[in-house]
XYZ file of C-alpha atoms in Angstrom:
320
model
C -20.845 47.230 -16.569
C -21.610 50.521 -17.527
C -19.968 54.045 -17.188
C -22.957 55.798 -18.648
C -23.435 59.497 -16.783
C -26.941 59.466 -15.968
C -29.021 62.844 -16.220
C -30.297 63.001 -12.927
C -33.761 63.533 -12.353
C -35.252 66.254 -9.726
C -37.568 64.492 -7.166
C -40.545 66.810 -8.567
C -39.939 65.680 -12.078
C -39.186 62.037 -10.797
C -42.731 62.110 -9.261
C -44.285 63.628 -12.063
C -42.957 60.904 -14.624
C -44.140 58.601 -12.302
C -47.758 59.883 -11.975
C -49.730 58.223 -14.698
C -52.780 60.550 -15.531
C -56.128 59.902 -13.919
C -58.402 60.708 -17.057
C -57.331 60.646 -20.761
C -55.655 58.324 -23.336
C -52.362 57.604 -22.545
C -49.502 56.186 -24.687
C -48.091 53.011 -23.986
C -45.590 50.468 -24.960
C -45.256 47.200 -24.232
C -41.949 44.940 -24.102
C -42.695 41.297 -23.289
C -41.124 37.865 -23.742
C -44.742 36.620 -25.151
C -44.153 33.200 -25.970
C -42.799 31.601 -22.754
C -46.412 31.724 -20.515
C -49.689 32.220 -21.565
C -50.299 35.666 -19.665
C -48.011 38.092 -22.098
C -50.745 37.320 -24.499
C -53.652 38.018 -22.104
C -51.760 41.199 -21.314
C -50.954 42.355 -24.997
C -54.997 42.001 -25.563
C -55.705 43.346 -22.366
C -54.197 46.850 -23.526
C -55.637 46.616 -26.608
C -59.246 46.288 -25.835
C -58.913 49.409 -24.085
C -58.166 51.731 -26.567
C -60.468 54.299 -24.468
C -57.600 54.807 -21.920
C -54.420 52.827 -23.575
C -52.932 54.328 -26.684
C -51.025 50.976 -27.563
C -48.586 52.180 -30.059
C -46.093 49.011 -30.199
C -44.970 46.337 -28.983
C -41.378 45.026 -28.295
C -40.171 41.192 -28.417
C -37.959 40.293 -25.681
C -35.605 37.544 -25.248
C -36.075 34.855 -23.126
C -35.015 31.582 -22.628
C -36.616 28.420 -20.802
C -38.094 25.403 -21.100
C -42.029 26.500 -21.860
C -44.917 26.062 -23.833
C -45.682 26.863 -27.755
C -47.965 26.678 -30.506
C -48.478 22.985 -32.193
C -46.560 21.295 -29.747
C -47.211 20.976 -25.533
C -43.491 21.939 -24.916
C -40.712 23.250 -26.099
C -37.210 24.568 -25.422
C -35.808 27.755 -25.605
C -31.923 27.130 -25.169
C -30.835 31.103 -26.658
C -32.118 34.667 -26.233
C -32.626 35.118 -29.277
C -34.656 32.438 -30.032
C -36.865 33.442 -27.128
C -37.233 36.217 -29.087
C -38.518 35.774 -32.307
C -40.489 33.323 -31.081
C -42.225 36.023 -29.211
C -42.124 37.891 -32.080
C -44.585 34.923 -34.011
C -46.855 34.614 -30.715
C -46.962 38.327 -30.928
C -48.855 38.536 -34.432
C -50.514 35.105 -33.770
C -52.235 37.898 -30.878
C -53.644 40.362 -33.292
C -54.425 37.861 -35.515
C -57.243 37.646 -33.120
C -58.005 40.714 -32.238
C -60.465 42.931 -33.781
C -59.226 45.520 -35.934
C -61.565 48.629 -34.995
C -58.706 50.472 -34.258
C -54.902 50.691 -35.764
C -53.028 47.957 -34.388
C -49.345 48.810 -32.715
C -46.236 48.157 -34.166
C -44.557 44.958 -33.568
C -40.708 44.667 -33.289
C -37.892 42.522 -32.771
C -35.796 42.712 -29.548
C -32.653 41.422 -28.274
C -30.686 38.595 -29.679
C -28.587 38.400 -26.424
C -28.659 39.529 -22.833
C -26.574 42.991 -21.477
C -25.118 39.623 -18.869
C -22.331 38.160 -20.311
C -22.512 40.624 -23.123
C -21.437 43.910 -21.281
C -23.035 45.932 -24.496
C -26.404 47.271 -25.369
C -27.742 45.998 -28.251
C -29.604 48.822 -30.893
C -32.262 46.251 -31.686
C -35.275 47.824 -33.894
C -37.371 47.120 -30.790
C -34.353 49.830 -29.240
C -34.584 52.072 -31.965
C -37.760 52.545 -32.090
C -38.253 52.966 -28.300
C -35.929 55.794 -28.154
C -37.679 57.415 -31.458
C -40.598 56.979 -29.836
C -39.911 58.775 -26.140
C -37.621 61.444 -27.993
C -40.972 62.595 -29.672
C -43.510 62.220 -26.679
C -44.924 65.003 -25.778
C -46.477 63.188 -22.791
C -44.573 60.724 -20.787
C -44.498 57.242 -22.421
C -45.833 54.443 -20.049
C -42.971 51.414 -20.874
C -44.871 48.380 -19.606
C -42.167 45.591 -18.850
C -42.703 42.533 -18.586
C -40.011 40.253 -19.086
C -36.133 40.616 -18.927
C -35.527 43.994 -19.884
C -32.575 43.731 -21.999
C -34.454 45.753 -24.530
C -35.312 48.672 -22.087
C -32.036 48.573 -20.680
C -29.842 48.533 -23.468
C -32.007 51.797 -25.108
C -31.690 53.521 -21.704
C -27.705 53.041 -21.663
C -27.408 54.595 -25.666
C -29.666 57.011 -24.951
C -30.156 58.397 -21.809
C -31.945 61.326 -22.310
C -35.077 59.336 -22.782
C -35.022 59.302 -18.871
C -37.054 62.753 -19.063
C -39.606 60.874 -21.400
C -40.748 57.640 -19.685
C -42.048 55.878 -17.105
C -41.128 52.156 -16.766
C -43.296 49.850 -14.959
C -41.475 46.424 -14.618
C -42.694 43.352 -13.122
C -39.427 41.841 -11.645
C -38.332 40.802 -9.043
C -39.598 39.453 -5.570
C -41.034 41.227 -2.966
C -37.916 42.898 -0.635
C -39.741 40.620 2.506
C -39.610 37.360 0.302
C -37.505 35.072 1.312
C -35.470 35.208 -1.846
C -34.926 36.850 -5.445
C -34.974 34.026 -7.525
C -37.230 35.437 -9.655
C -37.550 34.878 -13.780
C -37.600 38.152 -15.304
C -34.277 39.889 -13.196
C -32.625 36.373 -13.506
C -32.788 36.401 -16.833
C -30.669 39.202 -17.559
C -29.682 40.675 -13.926
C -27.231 43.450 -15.736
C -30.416 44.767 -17.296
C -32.568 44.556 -14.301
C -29.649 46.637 -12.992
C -29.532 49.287 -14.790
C -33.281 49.895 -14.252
C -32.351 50.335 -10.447
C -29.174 52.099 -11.045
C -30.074 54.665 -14.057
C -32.311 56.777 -11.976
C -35.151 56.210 -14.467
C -38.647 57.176 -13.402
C -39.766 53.145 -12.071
C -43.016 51.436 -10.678
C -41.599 48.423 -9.565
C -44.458 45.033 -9.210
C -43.063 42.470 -7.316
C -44.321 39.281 -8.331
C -43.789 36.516 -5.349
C -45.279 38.174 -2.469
C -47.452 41.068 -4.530
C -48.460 39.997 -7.935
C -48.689 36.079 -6.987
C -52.349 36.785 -6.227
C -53.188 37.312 -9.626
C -54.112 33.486 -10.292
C -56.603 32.082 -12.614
C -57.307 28.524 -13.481
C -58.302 26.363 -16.418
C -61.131 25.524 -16.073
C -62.042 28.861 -14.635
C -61.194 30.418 -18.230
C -62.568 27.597 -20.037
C -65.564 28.399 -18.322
C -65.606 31.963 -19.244
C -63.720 32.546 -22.665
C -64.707 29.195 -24.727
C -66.771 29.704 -27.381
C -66.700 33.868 -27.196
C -64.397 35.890 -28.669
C -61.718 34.135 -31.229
C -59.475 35.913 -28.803
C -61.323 34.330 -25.883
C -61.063 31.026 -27.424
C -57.852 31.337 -28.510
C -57.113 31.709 -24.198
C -59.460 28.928 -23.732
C -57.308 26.619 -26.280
C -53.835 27.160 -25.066
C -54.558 27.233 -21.428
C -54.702 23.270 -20.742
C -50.715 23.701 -22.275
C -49.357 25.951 -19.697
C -47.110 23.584 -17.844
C -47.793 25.469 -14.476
C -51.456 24.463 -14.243
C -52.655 20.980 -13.175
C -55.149 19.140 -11.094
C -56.425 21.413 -8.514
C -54.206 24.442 -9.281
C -53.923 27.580 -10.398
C -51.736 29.823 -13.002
C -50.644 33.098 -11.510
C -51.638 35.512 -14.894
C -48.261 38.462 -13.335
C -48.172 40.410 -16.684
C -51.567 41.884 -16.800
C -51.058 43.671 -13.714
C -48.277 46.373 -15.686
C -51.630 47.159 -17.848
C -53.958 46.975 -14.609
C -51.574 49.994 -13.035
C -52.643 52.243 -16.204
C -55.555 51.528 -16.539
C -56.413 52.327 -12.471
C -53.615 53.139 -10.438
C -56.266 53.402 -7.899
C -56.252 49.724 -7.514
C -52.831 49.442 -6.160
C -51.691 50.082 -3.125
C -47.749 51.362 -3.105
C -45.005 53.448 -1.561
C -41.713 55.249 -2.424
C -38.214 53.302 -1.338
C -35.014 53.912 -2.636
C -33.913 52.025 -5.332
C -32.432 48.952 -3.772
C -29.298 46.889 -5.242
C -28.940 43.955 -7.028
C -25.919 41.465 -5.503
C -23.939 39.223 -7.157
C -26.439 36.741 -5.347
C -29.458 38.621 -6.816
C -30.324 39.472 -3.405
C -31.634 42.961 -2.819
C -29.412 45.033 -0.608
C -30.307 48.926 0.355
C -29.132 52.259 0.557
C -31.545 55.149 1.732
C -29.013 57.542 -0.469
C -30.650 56.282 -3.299
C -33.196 58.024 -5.738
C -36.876 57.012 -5.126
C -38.966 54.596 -7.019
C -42.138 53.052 -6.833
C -42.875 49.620 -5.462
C -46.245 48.331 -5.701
C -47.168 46.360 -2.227
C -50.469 45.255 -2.945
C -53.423 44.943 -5.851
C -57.001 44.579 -5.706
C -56.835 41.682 -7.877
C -60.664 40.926 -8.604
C -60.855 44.705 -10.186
C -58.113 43.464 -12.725
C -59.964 40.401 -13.398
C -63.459 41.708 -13.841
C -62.412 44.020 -16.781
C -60.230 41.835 -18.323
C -62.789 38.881 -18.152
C -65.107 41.562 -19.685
C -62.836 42.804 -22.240
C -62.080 39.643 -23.721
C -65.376 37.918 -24.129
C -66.924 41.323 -25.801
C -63.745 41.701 -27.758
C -65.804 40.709 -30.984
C -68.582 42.806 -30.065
C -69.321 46.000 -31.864
């Protein structure tokens, strides 16, 4: 799709974009399709109410389209990108709304109207713009957390690639490379941007999610129990679980995207190892190449660590 001559990174700068800093505040984005699951929002708060070690400076609306839950109504449809979109935009504010404000709250911004598939150009969204304003003036490397399609990283990667010396994407996409397939939401949704992640040479922590992240499940009644009648944020949770089509009698909701914020927060809970940055096929398929630049590909996570703090977090979010 793309011609775009990619500065390529030396394997001792490649590591050390990659190494998120073990004490310290670092700066963070976040790009997320927040409307179509309940766990973008979990996320999004997540990073928030740990303004100790996350400085959350904006977050990013991403397209997405499915057939999912909203506000006011048990389902609806998303049948365009770009309605995916600003819907995520609304569920993004909706968020805050219900967050304390002890801090300054990021910036929000819209995303992609359409997918880099079936489009074949980026897109200079203000979600874009402002991501490559933003790395160009880091003067530490900006943690992208990803975690949806990532049209919006992708397309600000392919009209700017110098920002590939400023940032360090960590994308939940994709299956594990043992799983039995790829059919996974995030790379289906727009595979030519899930591409160029793999292809750009861009400093990338890859989580899996069937077959790494899928043991990051909750319940309803397990956050009912827990959030109801806590934080407005906690109740919020409480309030919009029962709607998530996913969860029924005797099951669980995996909750994927917190574990992008879980990997800043402590990469010491995540067990992971350098491959080369597979392929993509026209089947979505991974094929590999062990000429390939190195990324990072979580393999397991210590997932009661995640939950603890973000169980914590969230019921003393309206604490002082």
């Amino acid at each position: 799709m793309s011609t775009t001559p990619w500065p390529v990174l030396t394997l001792e700068r490649r590591m050390s974009l990659m190494s998120v800093p073990a004490e310290g505040r670092v700066p963070v984005v976040i790009d997320s399709d927040t409307c179509n699951e309940i766990d973008d929002q979990i996320a999004i708060a997540w990073a928030y109410l740990n303004p100790e070690r996350l400085d959350l400076q904006a977050v990013y609306a991403a397209p997405f389209t499915n057939h999912f839950f909203g506000e006011g109504s048990s389902h609806i449809y998303v049948d365009n990108p770009e309605t995916g979109m600003t819907l995520s935009v609304e569920e993004i504010h909706r968020v805050f709304e219900k967050l304390p404000t002890r801090q300054a709250l990021p910036e929000i911004f819209k995303g992609a109207t359409r997918y880099l598939t079936g489009s074949g150009e980026a897109e200079c969204s203000p979600a874009v713009a402002d991501l490559i304003a933003r790395a160009r003036a880091a003067t530490q490397t900006l943690q992208v957390l990803a975690i949806g399609a990532p049209t919006n990283i992708a397309s600000a990667l392919l009209i700017a690639p110098d920002i590939i010396d400023k940032i360090h994407v960590i994308w939940l996409g994709g299956n594990s490379y043992d799983w039995k397939d790829n059919q996974e939401f995030n790379l289906m949704q727009d595979p030519a941007a899930s591409r160029v992640l793999f292809d750009s040479g861009v400093a990338l922590t890859q989580i899996p999610c069937f077959g790494v992240a899928n043991c990051m499940a909750t319940s309803v009644p397990e956050m009912q129990f827990y959030f109801t009648h806590t934080s407005r944020i906690g109740s919020y949770f409480a309030e919009i679980a029962p709607r998530c089509p996913w969860i029924g009698f005797a099951s669980r909701k995996v909750i994927w995207d917190i574990t992008t914020v879980g990997y800043v927060l402590d990469p010491g809970w995540y067990t992971c190892q350098y491959r080369p940055a597979p392929l993509i096929n026209d089947n979505l398929n991974w094929s590999f190449d062990n000429r390939r630049h190195l990324i990072r590909v979580v393999q397991f996570i210590e997932r009661d660590n995640l939950f603890k703090d973000l169980f914590r977090k969230i019921i003393d979010a309206d604490k002082e």
